[in-house]
Amino acid sequence: MRNIAIEELRASEIYRQKVEVVERKGVGHPDYICDAIMEQISVNLNQEYLENFGAILHYNVDKGMLIAGEVEGKLRGRQGFKPYEADLWG
């Protein structure tokens, strides 16, 4: 059984409010980064499908997760990837 609660919205319409609060997600925001990566993957996948099959086949590439961590960069690879510990689902 689902626990669903429905509550009446008591705020006035946006056009009647004196102030509107919005969230701006610029170039460095994790949502923007993930969306940009997924968009480029989609474009590249479409190109590959067209070149190899002559049509764009069905695919689902619309979700991504950005996980922060530390990497010691070095020539020809990386060493010591250590993800930051976080409760991703809680």
Short mmCIF file of C-alpha atoms in Angstrom, two decimals:
data_model
loop_
_atom_site.label_atom_id
_atom_site.label_comp_id
_atom_site.label_asym_id
_atom_site.label_seq_id
_atom_site.Cartn_x
_atom_site.Cartn_y
_atom_site.Cartn_z
CA MET A 1 0.00 0.00 0.00
CA ARG A 2 1.35 3.42 -0.97
CA ASN A 3 1.44 6.27 1.49
CA ILE A 4 0.16 9.16 -0.63
CA ALA A 5 -0.83 12.51 0.83
CA ILE A 6 -2.68 15.19 -1.14
CA GLU A 7 -2.68 18.74 0.13
CA GLU A 8 -4.34 21.84 -1.30
CA LEU A 9 -1.88 24.40 -2.67
CA ARG A 10 -2.46 27.60 -0.73
CA ALA A 11 -0.06 29.83 -2.69
CA SER A 12 -1.41 32.45 -5.04
CA GLU A 13 -0.77 32.20 -8.75
CA ILE A 14 2.70 33.19 -9.95
CA TYR A 15 1.41 36.21 -11.86
CA ARG A 16 -0.14 37.53 -8.62
CA GLN A 17 3.01 37.15 -6.51
CA LYS A 18 5.40 40.03 -5.95
CA VAL A 19 8.44 37.73 -5.78
CA GLU A 20 9.24 34.55 -7.69
CA VAL A 21 12.06 32.30 -6.49
CA VAL A 22 13.84 30.33 -9.20
CA GLU A 23 16.91 28.11 -9.25
CA ARG A 24 19.51 28.87 -11.89
CA LYS A 25 21.69 25.97 -12.95
CA GLY A 26 24.73 27.36 -14.71
CA VAL A 27 27.60 25.69 -16.53
CA GLY A 28 29.28 24.37 -13.36
CA HIS A 29 26.13 22.94 -11.79
CA PRO A 30 26.13 19.11 -11.55
CA ASP A 31 22.74 18.90 -13.31
CA TYR A 32 24.07 20.93 -16.24
CA ILE A 33 27.24 18.83 -16.42
CA CYS A 34 25.27 15.55 -16.46
CA ASP A 35 22.77 16.86 -19.02
CA ALA A 36 25.58 18.08 -21.30
CA ILE A 37 27.37 14.71 -21.11
CA MET A 38 24.17 12.75 -21.81
CA GLU A 39 23.34 15.06 -24.72
CA GLN A 40 26.76 14.48 -26.30
CA ILE A 41 26.47 10.72 -25.79
CA SER A 42 23.09 10.83 -27.53
CA VAL A 43 24.46 12.82 -30.49
CA ASN A 44 27.44 10.47 -30.87
CA LEU A 45 25.24 7.38 -30.59
CA ASN A 46 22.88 8.72 -33.27
CA GLN A 47 25.84 9.31 -35.59
CA GLU A 48 27.14 5.77 -35.01
CA TYR A 49 23.70 4.25 -35.65
CA LEU A 50 23.30 6.22 -38.88
CA GLU A 51 26.78 5.25 -40.12
CA ASN A 52 26.48 1.56 -39.20
CA PHE A 53 22.77 0.80 -39.66
CA GLY A 54 21.40 3.63 -41.79
CA ALA A 55 18.80 4.52 -39.15
CA ILE A 56 18.65 5.65 -35.56
CA LEU A 57 17.68 2.69 -33.39
CA HIS A 58 15.83 2.93 -30.09
CA TYR A 59 17.94 3.65 -27.03
CA ASN A 60 17.61 5.10 -23.54
CA VAL A 61 20.40 7.51 -22.70
CA ASP A 62 18.81 10.12 -20.51
CA LYS A 63 20.06 9.53 -16.99
CA GLY A 64 23.47 10.22 -15.54
CA MET A 65 25.08 10.51 -12.15
CA LEU A 66 27.99 12.74 -11.28
CA ILE A 67 30.09 11.40 -8.43
CA ALA A 68 32.82 13.53 -6.92
CA GLY A 69 36.16 12.15 -5.86
CA GLU A 70 39.89 12.67 -5.94
CA VAL A 71 42.18 11.49 -8.71
CA GLU A 72 45.91 11.87 -8.86
CA GLY A 73 46.54 12.74 -12.49
CA LYS A 74 49.53 11.31 -14.28
CA LEU A 75 50.66 10.90 -17.85
CA ARG A 76 48.91 8.01 -19.67
CA GLY A 77 46.32 7.34 -17.04
CA ARG A 78 45.13 8.01 -13.56
CA GLN A 79 46.03 6.64 -10.21
CA GLY A 80 44.28 6.46 -6.89
CA PHE A 81 40.65 7.25 -7.62
CA LYS A 82 38.98 7.72 -4.27
CA PRO A 83 35.28 8.60 -4.40
CA TYR A 84 33.91 10.89 -1.75
CA GLU A 85 31.64 8.99 0.57
CA ALA A 86 28.08 10.15 0.37
CA ASP A 87 24.65 8.74 1.01
CA LEU A 88 23.37 8.99 -2.57
CA TRP A 89 19.90 7.70 -1.83
CA GLY A 90 19.16 9.09 1.60
#
